[in-house]
Amino acid sequence: MTFDLTPEQDQLRDAVRALGRRYGHGYFVEKAKAGEHTTELWAEAGRLGYLGVNIPTEYGGGGGGITDLAIVCEELAAAGCPLLLLVVSPAIAATVLTRHGTEEQRKRHLPGLADGSQKIVFAITEPEAGSNFHRLGTVARRDGDGWLLNGRKCYISGVDEAGHVLVVARVAVDDGPAGSEDTSPQKLKPALFLVPTDAAGLTRSKLDMEIVSPENQFLLYLDDVRVPADALLGESLDAGLPALFAGLNPERITVAAMGAGTGRYAIERASEYTATRKVWGGRSIGSHQGVSHPLAHAAVQVELARLMIQKAATLYDAGRDLEAGVSGNMAKYAAGEAAALAVDTAVQVLGGAGMTTEYGVATLLGAVRAGRIAPVSREMILNFVAQHVLGQDKSY
C-alpha cells in the first residue's frame, strides 16, 4: 500500500493549487455577492486541461480517473474557490456519458466538457421524492419518434450556466404492442435524458439560498418537454439504472474532496491569524492550548477524511464499484463533518474577525453546513453503513 501520488498527479496538484491561489477566495466571494459566475476561473481551468482530467483522451480529456478530478476539486477549494459545478459536470455528467452514453453522445458532449466550453448539469431531486428514484414523479413517455417529459425538479445547480440538463425520469416498461405500456409504479424504470436548457416547456425558478456561492440553485418545471429519440442516454432503456448509479460514487468522492479542501483552507487561514495575533503579554494566541487544540483537532479530522477520499477514489478507478460505494459514502460523511468543524473552529478562534468578510471564513459557513445534507444526508449515509457494513435490517 502506498499513499504517494504519481509524479503526474503531484504536478497536477501543484499546478491547480497555483491556479486557485491566483484567483483566491476574494474573487470567489466577489463573484457570488455580485450575482456573477466564476467564468474566468472555469475557462482557464478548462484551457489548462483540469476540467477534463477524468475524460478519455480520445474525447479531448486527460485520460485519468476520479482520483485526478478529486485533486482538482480539493485544491481549488483549498485556495478558497470550491466550485460545485466540478462535481456536477465533469464528475457526474462526464462519467455517465463515458460509461453509458452512445458513441454519438460521447463525441457530441465530452470534448466540450473537457475544455470547459460546455456544461451539463444533473436533475434528480424532486420536491416530494427527494432523491429516491423509486418515487420520482417526473415521467417520460414515447411521442412519435421522440419523448415527452413532465415533472418537477428542485435544488438543481447551475442550470443558468449549462447548455443541457441530464434529467432523471421514469419510463413505462413496454411489455406489449405500441400504446400498451404499463404505467403502474412498479412498472416504471429510471431513464436519463439530455435536455437542452432552452427546450420548449422547460422553465426554471431561482431559489434564494443562504449560501455564499457563485452557483445558483433552481426549481425546474417540465411541461410536455419534447426531446428527440437520441436524447435518451445510452443505447436503450436498459442503460438507465446503471447510468444513474455510475454518477453516484464520483459525486460523493468529489463532494468530499471539495469539503476537505475547504477545511484545509479554513484551518490555514485560522492558523496564520492565531500564530501572529498577540494580546496577552506578547504571546501569540495560538500558543494557548484553548486556541491551538481545537484547530489541531479539526486538522486531524480533515486529514482522516482525506485518507478515506483517497481510498474511495483509488477503489473507484480500479473498477471496484461496490467497495468504492462504501468508501465513497464514508468519505462524504467524514469530509462533511470535518469541513463544518474546521470552518466553525476557524470562526471561533478568530473571534469577531471570524465573522467579517475580510478574513474569509464565515463566508463558507452556509456551504459547509449544506455539505452535511447534500448530495446525501449524513443520516442516510449512516443508514447505508448500518445496513451494508454492519448487517443491520433496513431501517427506512
Short mmCIF file of C-alpha atoms in Angstrom, two decimals:
data_model
loop_
_atom_site.label_atom_id
_atom_site.label_comp_id
_atom_site.label_asym_id
_atom_site.label_seq_id
_atom_site.Cartn_x
_atom_site.Cartn_y
_atom_site.Cartn_z
CA MET A 1 0.00 0.00 0.00
CA THR A 2 1.25 3.44 -0.88
CA PHE A 3 -0.06 6.88 -0.07
CA ASP A 4 2.06 8.56 -2.72
CA LEU A 5 0.59 10.19 -5.78
CA THR A 6 2.16 9.59 -9.14
CA PRO A 7 4.60 12.28 -10.35
CA GLU A 8 1.92 13.45 -12.79
CA GLN A 9 -0.64 13.75 -10.00
CA ASP A 10 1.84 15.68 -7.86
CA GLN A 11 2.35 18.07 -10.75
CA LEU A 12 -1.42 18.37 -11.20
CA ARG A 13 -1.88 19.21 -7.51
CA ASP A 14 0.83 21.89 -7.62
CA ALA A 15 -0.50 23.41 -10.84
CA VAL A 16 -4.13 23.54 -9.69
CA ARG A 17 -3.07 25.00 -6.34
CA ALA A 18 -1.19 27.76 -8.15
CA LEU A 19 -4.19 28.50 -10.37
CA GLY A 20 -6.59 28.62 -7.41
CA ARG A 21 -4.37 30.97 -5.43
CA ARG A 22 -4.11 33.38 -8.35
CA TYR A 23 -7.87 33.83 -8.08
CA GLY A 24 -8.40 33.19 -4.37
CA HIS A 25 -11.36 33.42 -2.03
CA GLY A 26 -11.77 37.15 -2.54
CA TYR A 27 -12.53 36.57 -6.22
CA PHE A 28 -14.96 33.77 -5.32
CA VAL A 29 -16.87 35.92 -2.81
CA GLU A 30 -16.89 38.98 -5.06
CA LYS A 31 -18.46 36.98 -7.88
CA ALA A 32 -21.02 35.39 -5.56
CA LYS A 33 -22.13 38.66 -4.00
CA ALA A 34 -22.39 40.33 -7.39
CA GLY A 35 -24.63 37.55 -8.67
CA GLU A 36 -22.00 36.55 -11.21
CA HIS A 37 -20.25 33.30 -12.08
CA THR A 38 -16.60 32.27 -11.86
CA THR A 39 -16.39 32.37 -15.64
CA GLU A 40 -12.74 33.36 -15.85
CA LEU A 41 -11.53 30.66 -13.46
CA TRP A 42 -13.64 27.98 -15.15
CA ALA A 43 -12.43 28.95 -18.62
CA GLU A 44 -8.77 28.96 -17.58
CA ALA A 45 -9.11 25.63 -15.79
CA GLY A 46 -10.62 24.26 -19.00
CA ARG A 47 -7.84 25.62 -21.22
CA LEU A 48 -5.25 24.08 -18.92
CA GLY A 49 -6.97 20.69 -19.07
CA TYR A 50 -8.02 20.47 -15.42
CA LEU A 51 -11.76 20.10 -16.09
CA GLY A 52 -11.24 17.07 -18.29
CA VAL A 53 -8.65 15.10 -16.33
CA ASN A 54 -11.07 12.17 -15.93
CA ILE A 55 -12.30 12.18 -19.54
CA PRO A 56 -10.74 9.73 -22.05
CA THR A 57 -8.03 11.18 -24.29
CA GLU A 58 -9.93 10.30 -27.47
CA TYR A 59 -12.54 12.88 -26.46
CA GLY A 60 -10.07 15.60 -25.54
CA GLY A 61 -9.57 14.70 -21.89
CA GLY A 62 -6.58 13.79 -19.79
CA GLY A 63 -7.30 10.07 -19.61
CA GLY A 64 -7.10 9.98 -15.80
CA GLY A 65 -9.63 8.98 -13.22
CA ILE A 66 -11.69 10.28 -10.34
CA THR A 67 -8.51 10.44 -8.26
CA ASP A 68 -7.28 13.16 -10.60
CA LEU A 69 -10.56 15.05 -10.58
CA ALA A 70 -10.70 14.85 -6.78
CA ILE A 71 -7.29 16.55 -6.72
CA VAL A 72 -8.67 19.40 -8.85
CA CYS A 73 -11.74 19.77 -6.61
CA GLU A 74 -9.71 19.72 -3.41
CA GLU A 75 -7.00 22.13 -4.48
CA LEU A 76 -9.36 24.76 -5.86
CA ALA A 77 -11.37 24.55 -2.63
CA ALA A 78 -8.16 24.76 -0.58
CA ALA A 79 -7.47 28.03 -2.40
CA GLY A 80 -10.89 29.33 -1.36
CA CYS A 81 -12.69 28.52 -4.64
CA PRO A 82 -14.94 25.49 -4.07
CA LEU A 83 -16.61 25.08 -7.47
CA LEU A 84 -19.78 23.00 -7.17
CA LEU A 85 -20.11 22.56 -10.92
CA LEU A 86 -16.92 20.49 -10.92
CA VAL A 87 -18.99 17.85 -9.16
CA VAL A 88 -22.00 18.22 -11.44
CA SER A 89 -20.46 18.50 -14.91
CA PRO A 90 -17.07 16.69 -15.03
CA ALA A 91 -17.76 14.21 -12.21
CA ILE A 92 -21.38 13.20 -12.77
CA ALA A 93 -22.26 14.08 -16.37
CA ALA A 94 -18.91 13.21 -17.95
CA THR A 95 -18.68 9.92 -16.07
CA VAL A 96 -22.22 8.91 -17.02
CA LEU A 97 -21.60 9.78 -20.67
CA THR A 98 -18.24 8.00 -20.76
CA ARG A 99 -19.61 4.82 -19.23
CA HIS A 100 -23.09 4.61 -20.70
CA GLY A 101 -23.59 7.18 -23.44
CA THR A 102 -23.74 6.25 -27.10
CA GLU A 103 -20.68 6.94 -29.23
CA GLU A 104 -22.52 9.84 -30.85
CA GLN A 105 -23.38 11.30 -27.43
CA ARG A 106 -19.78 10.98 -26.27
CA LYS A 107 -18.45 12.68 -29.42
CA ARG A 108 -21.04 15.45 -29.14
CA HIS A 109 -20.58 16.33 -25.47
CA LEU A 110 -17.33 15.09 -23.94
CA PRO A 111 -14.89 17.39 -25.81
CA GLY A 112 -16.82 20.44 -24.63
CA LEU A 113 -16.95 19.14 -21.07
CA ALA A 114 -13.19 18.55 -21.22
CA ASP A 115 -12.25 22.05 -22.35
CA GLY A 116 -14.90 23.83 -20.29
CA SER A 117 -16.84 25.23 -23.21
CA GLN A 118 -19.84 23.08 -22.32
CA LYS A 119 -21.55 22.34 -19.01
CA ILE A 120 -24.15 19.67 -18.32
CA VAL A 121 -26.00 19.76 -15.01
CA PHE A 122 -27.87 16.98 -13.26
CA ALA A 123 -31.52 16.85 -12.21
CA ILE A 124 -32.73 14.05 -9.96
CA THR A 125 -34.07 15.68 -6.77
CA GLU A 126 -37.79 16.43 -6.55
CA PRO A 127 -39.95 18.32 -4.02
CA GLU A 128 -41.85 15.23 -2.84
CA ALA A 129 -39.49 12.33 -3.59
CA GLY A 130 -36.16 13.90 -2.71
CA SER A 131 -33.52 11.82 -4.48
CA ASN A 132 -35.35 8.50 -4.12
CA PHE A 133 -35.53 7.38 -7.75
CA HIS A 134 -38.14 4.75 -6.84
CA ARG A 135 -40.59 7.59 -6.06
CA LEU A 136 -39.73 10.16 -8.71
CA GLY A 137 -42.75 11.86 -10.23
CA THR A 138 -41.01 13.03 -13.42
CA VAL A 139 -42.18 10.71 -16.19
CA ALA A 140 -41.16 10.34 -19.83
CA ARG A 141 -43.43 8.76 -22.42
CA ARG A 142 -42.91 7.98 -26.06
CA ASP A 143 -44.29 10.53 -28.51
CA GLY A 144 -43.85 9.53 -32.12
CA ASP A 145 -40.14 9.29 -32.75
CA GLY A 146 -39.27 11.23 -29.59
CA TRP A 147 -40.17 11.62 -25.91
CA LEU A 148 -42.35 13.89 -23.81
CA LEU A 149 -41.15 14.73 -20.29
CA ASN A 150 -43.33 16.04 -17.47
CA GLY A 151 -42.45 16.72 -13.86
CA ARG A 152 -40.70 18.98 -11.37
CA LYS A 153 -37.17 19.10 -10.03
CA CYS A 154 -35.61 21.10 -7.18
CA TYR A 155 -32.17 22.14 -5.95
CA ILE A 156 -30.73 21.82 -9.44
CA SER A 157 -27.34 23.52 -9.56
CA GLY A 158 -26.10 25.76 -12.32
CA VAL A 159 -28.94 25.48 -14.83
CA ASP A 160 -28.36 29.09 -15.87
CA GLU A 161 -24.77 28.22 -16.86
CA ALA A 162 -25.41 24.98 -18.73
CA GLY A 163 -26.42 24.04 -22.23
CA HIS A 164 -28.01 20.74 -21.19
CA VAL A 165 -29.51 19.20 -18.10
CA LEU A 166 -29.31 15.45 -17.53
CA VAL A 167 -32.84 14.71 -16.32
CA VAL A 168 -33.66 11.55 -14.38
CA ALA A 169 -37.18 10.41 -15.22
CA ARG A 170 -39.18 7.21 -15.08
CA VAL A 171 -40.44 5.46 -18.17
CA ALA A 172 -43.20 2.89 -18.54
CA VAL A 173 -41.91 -0.55 -19.42
CA ASP A 174 -43.21 -1.63 -22.83
CA ASP A 175 -44.40 -5.21 -22.34
CA GLY A 176 -46.65 -5.33 -25.36
CA PRO A 177 -47.71 -3.61 -28.57
CA ALA A 178 -47.44 0.14 -29.04
CA GLY A 179 -49.60 2.12 -26.64
CA SER A 180 -49.88 -0.72 -24.10
CA GLU A 181 -47.23 0.46 -21.65
CA ASP A 182 -47.96 -0.33 -18.01
CA THR A 183 -47.68 2.91 -16.01
CA SER A 184 -48.14 1.38 -12.56
CA PRO A 185 -45.30 2.45 -10.23
CA GLN A 186 -43.70 -0.99 -10.18
CA LYS A 187 -43.52 -0.96 -13.99
CA LEU A 188 -41.68 2.35 -14.26
CA LYS A 189 -37.91 2.21 -14.71
CA PRO A 190 -35.41 5.07 -14.47
CA ALA A 191 -34.04 6.66 -17.61
CA LEU A 192 -31.78 9.66 -18.22
CA PHE A 193 -32.39 12.30 -20.87
CA LEU A 194 -30.11 15.01 -22.22
CA VAL A 195 -32.44 18.01 -22.35
CA PRO A 196 -31.35 21.39 -23.77
CA THR A 197 -31.85 24.08 -21.16
CA ASP A 198 -33.66 26.21 -23.74
CA ALA A 199 -36.12 23.44 -24.68
CA ALA A 200 -39.74 24.49 -25.09
CA GLY A 201 -41.75 23.65 -21.97
CA LEU A 202 -38.70 23.69 -19.66
CA THR A 203 -38.88 26.62 -17.25
CA ARG A 204 -36.93 27.46 -14.12
CA SER A 205 -37.25 29.49 -10.96
CA LYS A 206 -34.21 30.56 -8.96
CA LEU A 207 -34.14 29.54 -5.30
CA ASP A 208 -32.87 32.08 -2.80
CA MET A 209 -30.24 30.29 -0.70
CA GLU A 210 -28.39 31.40 2.45
CA ILE A 211 -25.10 30.26 0.92
CA VAL A 212 -22.34 32.46 -0.45
CA SER A 213 -21.82 30.82 -3.83
CA PRO A 214 -21.49 31.96 -7.46
CA GLU A 215 -23.51 28.89 -8.48
CA ASN A 216 -27.28 29.12 -8.26
CA GLN A 217 -29.97 26.62 -7.32
CA PHE A 218 -33.21 26.22 -9.27
CA LEU A 219 -36.63 24.69 -9.37
CA LEU A 220 -37.27 23.14 -12.79
CA TYR A 221 -40.67 22.61 -14.39
CA LEU A 222 -41.04 20.21 -17.31
CA ASP A 223 -44.36 20.64 -19.10
CA ASP A 224 -44.57 18.46 -22.18
CA VAL A 225 -40.89 18.96 -22.93
CA ARG A 226 -40.32 17.19 -26.23
CA VAL A 227 -36.90 15.75 -27.00
CA PRO A 228 -35.76 13.57 -29.90
CA ALA A 229 -35.11 9.86 -29.60
CA ASP A 230 -31.34 10.35 -29.27
CA ALA A 231 -31.83 12.45 -26.13
CA LEU A 232 -32.27 9.17 -24.24
CA LEU A 233 -28.90 8.44 -22.67
CA GLY A 234 -27.45 5.17 -23.90
CA GLU A 235 -28.47 2.64 -26.50
CA SER A 236 -31.71 1.63 -24.76
CA LEU A 237 -33.78 1.99 -21.61
CA ASP A 238 -31.63 -0.69 -20.03
CA ALA A 239 -28.84 1.90 -19.67
CA GLY A 240 -30.89 4.00 -17.24
CA LEU A 241 -30.27 2.31 -13.91
CA PRO A 242 -26.54 1.58 -14.37
CA ALA A 243 -26.05 5.09 -15.76
CA LEU A 244 -27.74 6.60 -12.71
CA PHE A 245 -25.57 4.65 -10.31
CA ALA A 246 -22.44 5.40 -12.34
CA GLY A 247 -22.66 9.03 -11.30
CA LEU A 248 -23.21 8.49 -7.58
CA ASN A 249 -19.73 7.41 -6.48
CA PRO A 250 -17.89 10.17 -8.40
CA GLU A 251 -20.38 12.66 -6.96
CA ARG A 252 -19.72 11.59 -3.37
CA ILE A 253 -15.95 11.42 -3.82
CA THR A 254 -15.62 14.84 -5.43
CA VAL A 255 -18.01 16.48 -2.97
CA ALA A 256 -15.87 15.01 -0.20
CA ALA A 257 -12.70 16.32 -1.86
CA MET A 258 -14.23 19.79 -2.09
CA GLY A 259 -15.13 19.59 1.60
CA ALA A 260 -11.63 18.50 2.58
CA GLY A 261 -10.14 21.36 0.57
CA THR A 262 -12.49 23.84 2.23
CA GLY A 263 -11.47 22.50 5.63
CA ARG A 264 -7.80 22.92 4.74
CA TYR A 265 -8.44 26.49 3.61
CA ALA A 266 -10.22 27.42 6.85
CA ILE A 267 -7.54 25.87 9.04
CA GLU A 268 -4.77 27.60 7.10
CA ARG A 269 -6.47 30.99 7.43
CA ALA A 270 -7.07 30.49 11.15
CA SER A 271 -3.55 29.20 11.80
CA GLU A 272 -1.97 32.21 10.11
CA TYR A 273 -4.07 34.51 12.27
CA THR A 274 -3.54 32.74 15.59
CA ALA A 275 0.22 32.45 15.04
CA THR A 276 0.59 36.21 14.67
CA ARG A 277 -2.23 37.69 16.79
CA LYS A 278 -0.84 38.83 20.17
CA VAL A 279 -2.98 40.17 23.01
CA TRP A 280 -1.56 38.72 26.24
CA GLY A 281 1.97 39.68 27.18
CA GLY A 282 3.37 39.44 23.67
CA ARG A 283 2.49 35.78 23.18
CA SER A 284 0.52 34.65 20.16
CA ILE A 285 -2.99 33.47 20.91
CA GLY A 286 -2.06 30.23 19.18
CA SER A 287 0.37 29.44 21.98
CA HIS A 288 -2.62 28.83 24.26
CA GLN A 289 -3.99 25.30 24.13
CA GLY A 290 -7.55 26.54 24.33
CA VAL A 291 -6.97 28.02 20.88
CA SER A 292 -4.50 25.61 19.31
CA HIS A 293 -6.07 22.32 20.39
CA PRO A 294 -9.42 22.89 18.63
CA LEU A 295 -7.55 23.80 15.46
CA ALA A 296 -5.33 20.75 15.80
CA HIS A 297 -8.38 18.55 16.34
CA ALA A 298 -10.02 19.94 13.21
CA ALA A 299 -6.81 19.37 11.25
CA VAL A 300 -6.78 15.72 12.33
CA GLN A 301 -10.39 15.24 11.21
CA VAL A 302 -9.68 16.81 7.81
CA GLU A 303 -6.65 14.61 7.28
CA LEU A 304 -8.60 11.48 8.20
CA ALA A 305 -11.27 12.46 5.68
CA ARG A 306 -8.59 12.95 3.01
CA LEU A 307 -7.36 9.40 3.59
CA MET A 308 -10.85 7.98 3.06
CA ILE A 309 -11.27 10.11 -0.06
CA GLN A 310 -8.03 8.70 -1.44
CA LYS A 311 -9.17 5.16 -0.66
CA ALA A 312 -12.57 5.68 -2.29
CA ALA A 313 -11.09 7.25 -5.42
CA THR A 314 -8.48 4.50 -5.74
CA LEU A 315 -11.13 1.79 -5.46
CA TYR A 316 -13.36 3.55 -7.98
CA ASP A 317 -10.57 3.97 -10.52
CA ALA A 318 -9.72 0.28 -10.09
CA GLY A 319 -13.27 -0.64 -11.12
CA ARG A 320 -14.24 -1.90 -7.66
CA ASP A 321 -17.59 -0.13 -7.62
CA LEU A 322 -19.20 -1.88 -4.65
CA GLU A 323 -16.24 -1.19 -2.37
CA ALA A 324 -15.99 2.33 -3.73
CA GLY A 325 -19.64 2.83 -2.83
CA VAL A 326 -18.96 2.07 0.81
CA SER A 327 -15.78 4.14 0.93
CA GLY A 328 -17.32 6.97 -1.07
CA ASN A 329 -20.20 7.29 1.37
CA MET A 330 -17.82 7.18 4.32
CA ALA A 331 -15.58 9.78 2.68
CA LYS A 332 -18.52 12.09 2.06
CA TYR A 333 -19.67 11.71 5.68
CA ALA A 334 -16.19 12.27 7.12
CA ALA A 335 -15.42 15.25 4.89
CA GLY A 336 -18.78 16.89 5.53
CA GLU A 337 -18.28 16.68 9.29
CA ALA A 338 -14.62 17.75 9.10
CA ALA A 339 -15.29 20.75 6.86
CA ALA A 340 -18.09 22.03 9.09
CA LEU A 341 -15.89 21.57 12.16
CA ALA A 342 -12.91 23.31 10.53
CA VAL A 343 -14.86 26.36 9.39
CA ASP A 344 -16.72 26.71 12.68
CA THR A 345 -13.44 26.37 14.62
CA ALA A 346 -11.76 28.94 12.39
CA VAL A 347 -14.55 31.43 13.04
CA GLN A 348 -14.32 30.80 16.78
CA VAL A 349 -10.55 31.26 17.13
CA LEU A 350 -10.61 34.41 15.01
CA GLY A 351 -13.24 35.88 17.31
CA GLY A 352 -15.02 38.90 15.88
CA ALA A 353 -12.68 38.90 12.89
CA GLY A 354 -14.01 35.46 12.01
CA MET A 355 -17.39 36.93 11.17
CA THR A 356 -16.06 39.54 8.77
CA THR A 357 -15.94 39.14 5.02
CA GLU A 358 -12.32 40.31 5.03
CA TYR A 359 -10.98 37.25 6.84
CA GLY A 360 -12.80 34.87 4.53
CA VAL A 361 -14.05 32.06 6.75
CA ALA A 362 -17.62 32.98 7.76
CA THR A 363 -18.39 33.20 4.05
CA LEU A 364 -18.10 29.40 3.98
CA LEU A 365 -20.46 28.61 6.86
CA GLY A 366 -23.51 28.06 4.68
CA ALA A 367 -21.69 25.88 2.18
CA VAL A 368 -20.15 23.53 4.71
CA ARG A 369 -23.43 23.20 6.56
CA ALA A 370 -25.07 22.23 3.28
CA GLY A 371 -22.29 19.67 2.82
CA ARG A 372 -23.73 17.67 5.71
CA ILE A 373 -27.07 17.50 3.89
CA ALA A 374 -26.31 17.21 0.18
CA PRO A 375 -26.00 15.32 -2.07
CA VAL A 376 -26.90 12.69 0.51
CA SER A 377 -27.57 13.44 4.16
CA ARG A 378 -25.38 12.17 6.98
CA GLU A 379 -28.37 10.20 8.30
CA MET A 380 -28.82 8.33 5.02
CA ILE A 381 -25.12 7.51 4.97
CA LEU A 382 -25.41 6.11 8.49
CA ASN A 383 -28.40 4.06 7.30
CA PHE A 384 -26.27 2.76 4.42
CA VAL A 385 -23.35 1.83 6.67
CA ALA A 386 -25.61 0.19 9.25
CA GLN A 387 -27.27 -1.95 6.58
CA HIS A 388 -24.42 -2.76 4.20
CA VAL A 389 -21.41 -2.78 6.54
CA LEU A 390 -22.88 -3.79 9.89
CA GLY A 391 -25.51 -6.17 8.52
CA GLN A 392 -28.47 -4.49 10.22
CA ASP A 393 -32.04 -4.63 8.92
CA LYS A 394 -33.04 -1.80 6.63
CA SER A 395 -34.48 0.99 8.79
CA TYR A 396 -36.30 3.11 6.22
#
